[in-house]
Amino acid sequence: MPWYRVARVSLVALALGGVALLGACSDKDEPAPPAAGTATAAPATAAPTGPAQPTPTAPAPSPTPALTGMCPPNPDPAPATVAVVTQPAPNASVTSPLTVTGMVEAFEATFQAQLLDAQQNQLAHVVGMAQQGQVLSPFSVQLTFTVSAPTPGCLRIYQQSAKDGSDTKIVHVPVVLMP
């Protein structure tokens, strides 16, 4: 073989090796382009074998609304820095006696807990005491109620204004009252 052919084959091999080396050193996750003279396979595609058939699907069930609690509009919502109910969770199903826990900042540590039905009839009421007054402090109270069927309800935690006796700093928690 003449020297110029050996040199040409060597240069082609060197060039292909350089391309492969550069592709391997890339910091991208892209595949390296195929080297010259390399065969590449075309991606396989499936040809349709006939007219498209609709896929049968089951009819969607009609949604049944879940029973949820129901609270009236809150005229004086308490900020989380004044009152928080940790139990029960909103829309929880609850039974009697209902244990209510949370944190409240109340004058002389006194607050009210009330349970209403969907028509806003009072089912239970207690005067609660937090562990301390005038600071956000833990509380726990129990409310006893009676219902004959699952009933939407509203738990209210609030304070009474010393000025005019109105309900203030109110927390509403919608619940479902269970027999």
mmCIF file of C-alpha atoms in Angstrom:
data_model
loop_
_atom_site.group_PDB
_atom_site.id
_atom_site.type_symbol
_atom_site.label_atom_id
_atom_site.label_comp_id
_atom_site.label_asym_id
_atom_site.label_seq_id
_atom_site.Cartn_x
_atom_site.Cartn_y
_atom_site.Cartn_z
ATOM 1 C CA MET A 1 0.000 0.000 0.000
ATOM 2 C CA PRO A 2 1.442 3.397 -0.912
ATOM 3 C CA TRP A 3 2.313 5.751 1.927
ATOM 4 C CA TYR A 4 -0.333 8.360 0.972
ATOM 5 C CA ARG A 5 -3.147 5.778 1.362
ATOM 6 C CA VAL A 6 -1.811 4.751 4.760
ATOM 7 C CA ALA A 7 -1.680 8.440 5.724
ATOM 8 C CA ARG A 8 -5.254 9.035 4.487
ATOM 9 C CA VAL A 9 -6.619 6.009 6.417
ATOM 10 C CA SER A 10 -4.720 7.167 9.495
ATOM 11 C CA LEU A 11 -6.139 10.706 9.179
ATOM 12 C CA VAL A 12 -9.707 9.385 8.812
ATOM 13 C CA ALA A 13 -9.243 7.115 11.842
ATOM 14 C CA LEU A 14 -7.768 10.024 13.812
ATOM 15 C CA ALA A 15 -10.668 12.301 12.822
ATOM 16 C CA LEU A 16 -13.264 9.691 13.808
ATOM 17 C CA GLY A 17 -11.495 9.111 17.116
ATOM 18 C CA GLY A 18 -11.454 12.873 17.773
ATOM 19 C CA VAL A 19 -15.191 13.166 17.069
ATOM 20 C CA ALA A 20 -15.883 10.242 19.408
ATOM 21 C CA LEU A 21 -13.668 11.773 22.089
ATOM 22 C CA LEU A 22 -15.361 15.160 21.820
ATOM 23 C CA GLY A 23 -18.779 13.515 22.031
ATOM 24 C CA ALA A 24 -17.787 11.600 25.164
ATOM 25 C CA CYS A 25 -16.447 14.741 26.853
ATOM 26 C CA SER A 26 -19.635 16.740 26.309
ATOM 27 C CA ASP A 27 -21.416 17.859 29.484
ATOM 28 C CA LYS A 28 -24.795 17.669 27.788
ATOM 29 C CA ASP A 29 -26.987 14.609 28.025
ATOM 30 C CA GLU A 30 -27.570 14.677 24.277
ATOM 31 C CA PRO A 31 -26.501 11.704 22.212
ATOM 32 C CA ALA A 32 -23.466 12.291 20.035
ATOM 33 C CA PRO A 33 -24.175 12.627 16.304
ATOM 34 C CA PRO A 34 -23.339 9.538 14.297
ATOM 35 C CA ALA A 35 -19.903 9.483 12.747
ATOM 36 C CA ALA A 36 -19.611 9.753 8.983
ATOM 37 C CA GLY A 37 -20.195 6.490 7.203
ATOM 38 C CA THR A 38 -22.107 4.961 10.130
ATOM 39 C CA ALA A 39 -25.514 3.481 9.531
ATOM 40 C CA THR A 40 -28.350 4.676 11.758
ATOM 41 C CA ALA A 41 -31.585 2.837 12.327
ATOM 42 C CA ALA A 42 -34.832 4.648 11.676
ATOM 43 C CA PRO A 43 -37.334 4.514 14.529
ATOM 44 C CA ALA A 44 -39.875 1.773 14.121
ATOM 45 C CA THR A 45 -43.446 2.896 13.629
ATOM 46 C CA ALA A 46 -46.550 0.796 13.706
ATOM 47 C CA ALA A 47 -48.797 1.114 10.719
ATOM 48 C CA PRO A 48 -52.512 1.091 11.397
ATOM 49 C CA THR A 49 -54.061 -2.248 10.558
ATOM 50 C CA GLY A 50 -57.569 -0.957 9.965
ATOM 51 C CA PRO A 51 -59.984 1.816 10.847
ATOM 52 C CA ALA A 52 -59.633 3.199 14.350
ATOM 53 C CA GLN A 53 -62.069 1.645 16.784
ATOM 54 C CA PRO A 54 -63.429 3.670 19.715
ATOM 55 C CA THR A 55 -62.275 2.433 23.089
ATOM 56 C CA PRO A 56 -65.266 1.436 25.207
ATOM 57 C CA THR A 57 -65.480 3.315 28.491
ATOM 58 C CA ALA A 58 -67.731 2.786 31.448
ATOM 59 C CA PRO A 59 -70.201 5.592 32.056
ATOM 60 C CA ALA A 60 -69.004 8.001 34.714
ATOM 61 C CA PRO A 61 -70.956 7.637 37.932
ATOM 62 C CA SER A 62 -73.021 10.659 38.787
ATOM 63 C CA PRO A 63 -71.338 12.449 41.671
ATOM 64 C CA THR A 64 -73.154 12.323 44.966
ATOM 65 C CA PRO A 65 -72.384 15.316 47.104
ATOM 66 C CA ALA A 66 -70.620 14.399 50.313
ATOM 67 C CA LEU A 67 -72.278 15.569 53.479
ATOM 68 C CA THR A 68 -70.301 18.516 54.790
ATOM 69 C CA GLY A 69 -70.633 20.855 57.705
ATOM 70 C CA MET A 70 -72.411 24.145 57.348
ATOM 71 C CA CYS A 71 -71.543 27.417 59.068
ATOM 72 C CA PRO A 72 -73.266 30.783 58.804
ATOM 73 C CA PRO A 73 -71.264 33.796 57.608
ATOM 74 C CA ASN A 74 -68.666 34.783 60.198
ATOM 75 C CA PRO A 75 -69.247 38.402 61.305
ATOM 76 C CA ASP A 76 -65.922 38.730 63.179
ATOM 77 C CA PRO A 77 -63.336 36.100 62.156
ATOM 78 C CA ALA A 78 -60.580 35.604 64.707
ATOM 79 C CA PRO A 79 -57.024 35.795 63.365
ATOM 80 C CA ALA A 80 -54.812 32.757 64.015
ATOM 81 C CA THR A 81 -52.920 34.848 66.583
ATOM 82 C CA VAL A 82 -56.093 35.006 68.729
ATOM 83 C CA ALA A 83 -57.854 31.636 68.289
ATOM 84 C CA VAL A 84 -57.147 28.342 66.526
ATOM 85 C CA VAL A 85 -59.083 25.066 66.649
ATOM 86 C CA THR A 86 -56.816 22.029 66.179
ATOM 87 C CA GLN A 87 -59.513 19.377 66.698
ATOM 88 C CA PRO A 88 -61.896 18.592 65.050
ATOM 89 C CA ALA A 89 -60.711 19.184 61.495
ATOM 90 C CA PRO A 90 -63.061 21.009 59.102
ATOM 91 C CA ASN A 91 -65.831 18.720 57.783
ATOM 92 C CA ALA A 92 -64.864 15.924 60.179
ATOM 93 C CA SER A 93 -67.575 13.469 61.193
ATOM 94 C CA VAL A 94 -67.931 13.818 64.962
ATOM 95 C CA THR A 95 -69.834 11.974 67.683
ATOM 96 C CA SER A 96 -70.948 13.007 71.144
ATOM 97 C CA PRO A 97 -69.244 13.966 73.361
ATOM 98 C CA LEU A 98 -67.225 16.130 70.975
ATOM 99 C CA THR A 99 -63.779 17.036 72.294
ATOM 100 C CA VAL A 100 -62.584 20.386 70.981
ATOM 101 C CA THR A 101 -58.941 21.425 71.365
ATOM 102 C CA GLY A 102 -56.965 24.426 70.259
ATOM 103 C CA MET A 103 -55.330 27.654 71.359
ATOM 104 C CA VAL A 104 -57.063 30.865 72.385
ATOM 105 C CA GLU A 105 -56.030 34.287 73.659
ATOM 106 C CA ALA A 106 -58.966 35.272 75.834
ATOM 107 C CA PHE A 107 -59.637 37.911 78.461
ATOM 108 C CA GLU A 108 -59.404 36.202 81.856
ATOM 109 C CA ALA A 109 -58.878 32.923 79.920
ATOM 110 C CA THR A 110 -62.649 32.618 79.298
ATOM 111 C CA PHE A 111 -64.246 31.807 75.937
ATOM 112 C CA GLN A 112 -67.441 30.212 74.598
ATOM 113 C CA ALA A 113 -67.880 27.000 72.605
ATOM 114 C CA GLN A 114 -71.140 26.394 70.764
ATOM 115 C CA LEU A 115 -72.454 23.704 68.431
ATOM 116 C CA LEU A 116 -75.138 24.653 65.879
ATOM 117 C CA ASP A 117 -77.154 22.569 63.425
ATOM 118 C CA ALA A 118 -77.726 23.605 59.790
ATOM 119 C CA GLN A 119 -80.680 25.813 60.807
ATOM 120 C CA GLN A 120 -78.439 27.539 63.395
ATOM 121 C CA ASN A 121 -80.259 25.949 66.334
ATOM 122 C CA GLN A 122 -77.972 25.581 69.343
ATOM 123 C CA LEU A 123 -77.322 21.915 70.144
ATOM 124 C CA ALA A 124 -74.645 22.445 72.805
ATOM 125 C CA HIS A 125 -72.882 25.296 74.610
ATOM 126 C CA VAL A 126 -70.113 25.492 77.228
ATOM 127 C CA VAL A 127 -67.996 28.225 78.763
ATOM 128 C CA GLY A 128 -64.388 27.182 78.345
ATOM 129 C CA MET A 129 -61.217 28.120 80.171
ATOM 130 C CA ALA A 130 -57.813 28.344 78.539
ATOM 131 C CA GLN A 131 -54.718 27.553 80.596
ATOM 132 C CA GLN A 132 -53.803 31.268 80.753
ATOM 133 C CA GLY A 133 -55.498 34.539 79.953
ATOM 134 C CA GLN A 134 -54.341 37.324 77.618
ATOM 135 C CA VAL A 135 -51.803 35.038 75.862
ATOM 136 C CA LEU A 136 -52.328 32.354 73.220
ATOM 137 C CA SER A 137 -52.868 29.333 75.427
ATOM 138 C CA PRO A 138 -54.096 25.721 74.990
ATOM 139 C CA PHE A 139 -57.680 24.714 75.736
ATOM 140 C CA SER A 140 -59.835 21.592 75.666
ATOM 141 C CA VAL A 141 -63.620 21.413 76.091
ATOM 142 C CA GLN A 142 -66.312 18.798 75.533
ATOM 143 C CA LEU A 143 -69.693 19.390 73.927
ATOM 144 C CA THR A 144 -72.499 16.845 74.343
ATOM 145 C CA PHE A 145 -75.182 16.678 71.648
ATOM 146 C CA THR A 146 -77.863 14.365 70.271
ATOM 147 C CA VAL A 147 -78.828 13.838 66.610
ATOM 148 C CA SER A 148 -80.811 10.995 65.038
ATOM 149 C CA ALA A 149 -79.104 11.085 61.620
ATOM 150 C CA PRO A 150 -75.903 12.528 60.129
ATOM 151 C CA THR A 151 -76.420 16.285 60.318
ATOM 152 C CA PRO A 152 -74.428 19.239 58.989
ATOM 153 C CA GLY A 153 -73.267 21.390 61.863
ATOM 154 C CA CYS A 154 -71.029 24.258 62.892
ATOM 155 C CA LEU A 155 -68.664 24.468 65.831
ATOM 156 C CA ARG A 156 -68.182 28.067 67.021
ATOM 157 C CA ILE A 157 -65.412 29.230 69.348
ATOM 158 C CA TYR A 158 -65.772 32.875 70.337
ATOM 159 C CA GLN A 159 -65.483 35.494 73.048
ATOM 160 C CA GLN A 160 -68.147 37.869 74.288
ATOM 161 C CA SER A 161 -67.408 41.558 74.138
ATOM 162 C CA ALA A 162 -67.196 43.199 77.581
ATOM 163 C CA LYS A 163 -68.411 46.376 75.888
ATOM 164 C CA ASP A 164 -71.757 45.171 74.506
ATOM 165 C CA GLY A 165 -71.955 41.376 74.942
ATOM 166 C CA SER A 166 -71.670 40.696 71.203
ATOM 167 C CA ASP A 167 -69.819 37.651 69.898
ATOM 168 C CA THR A 168 -66.255 38.560 68.842
ATOM 169 C CA LYS A 169 -63.086 36.816 67.658
ATOM 170 C CA ILE A 170 -65.099 33.947 66.190
ATOM 171 C CA VAL A 171 -63.732 30.703 64.751
ATOM 172 C CA HIS A 172 -66.123 28.552 62.710
ATOM 173 C CA VAL A 173 -65.412 24.878 62.032
ATOM 174 C CA PRO A 174 -67.921 23.040 59.812
ATOM 175 C CA VAL A 175 -68.543 19.490 61.049
ATOM 176 C CA VAL A 176 -70.859 16.561 60.371
ATOM 177 C CA LEU A 177 -72.688 15.471 63.519
ATOM 178 C CA MET A 178 -73.121 11.705 63.744
ATOM 179 C CA PRO A 179 -75.654 9.805 65.910
#
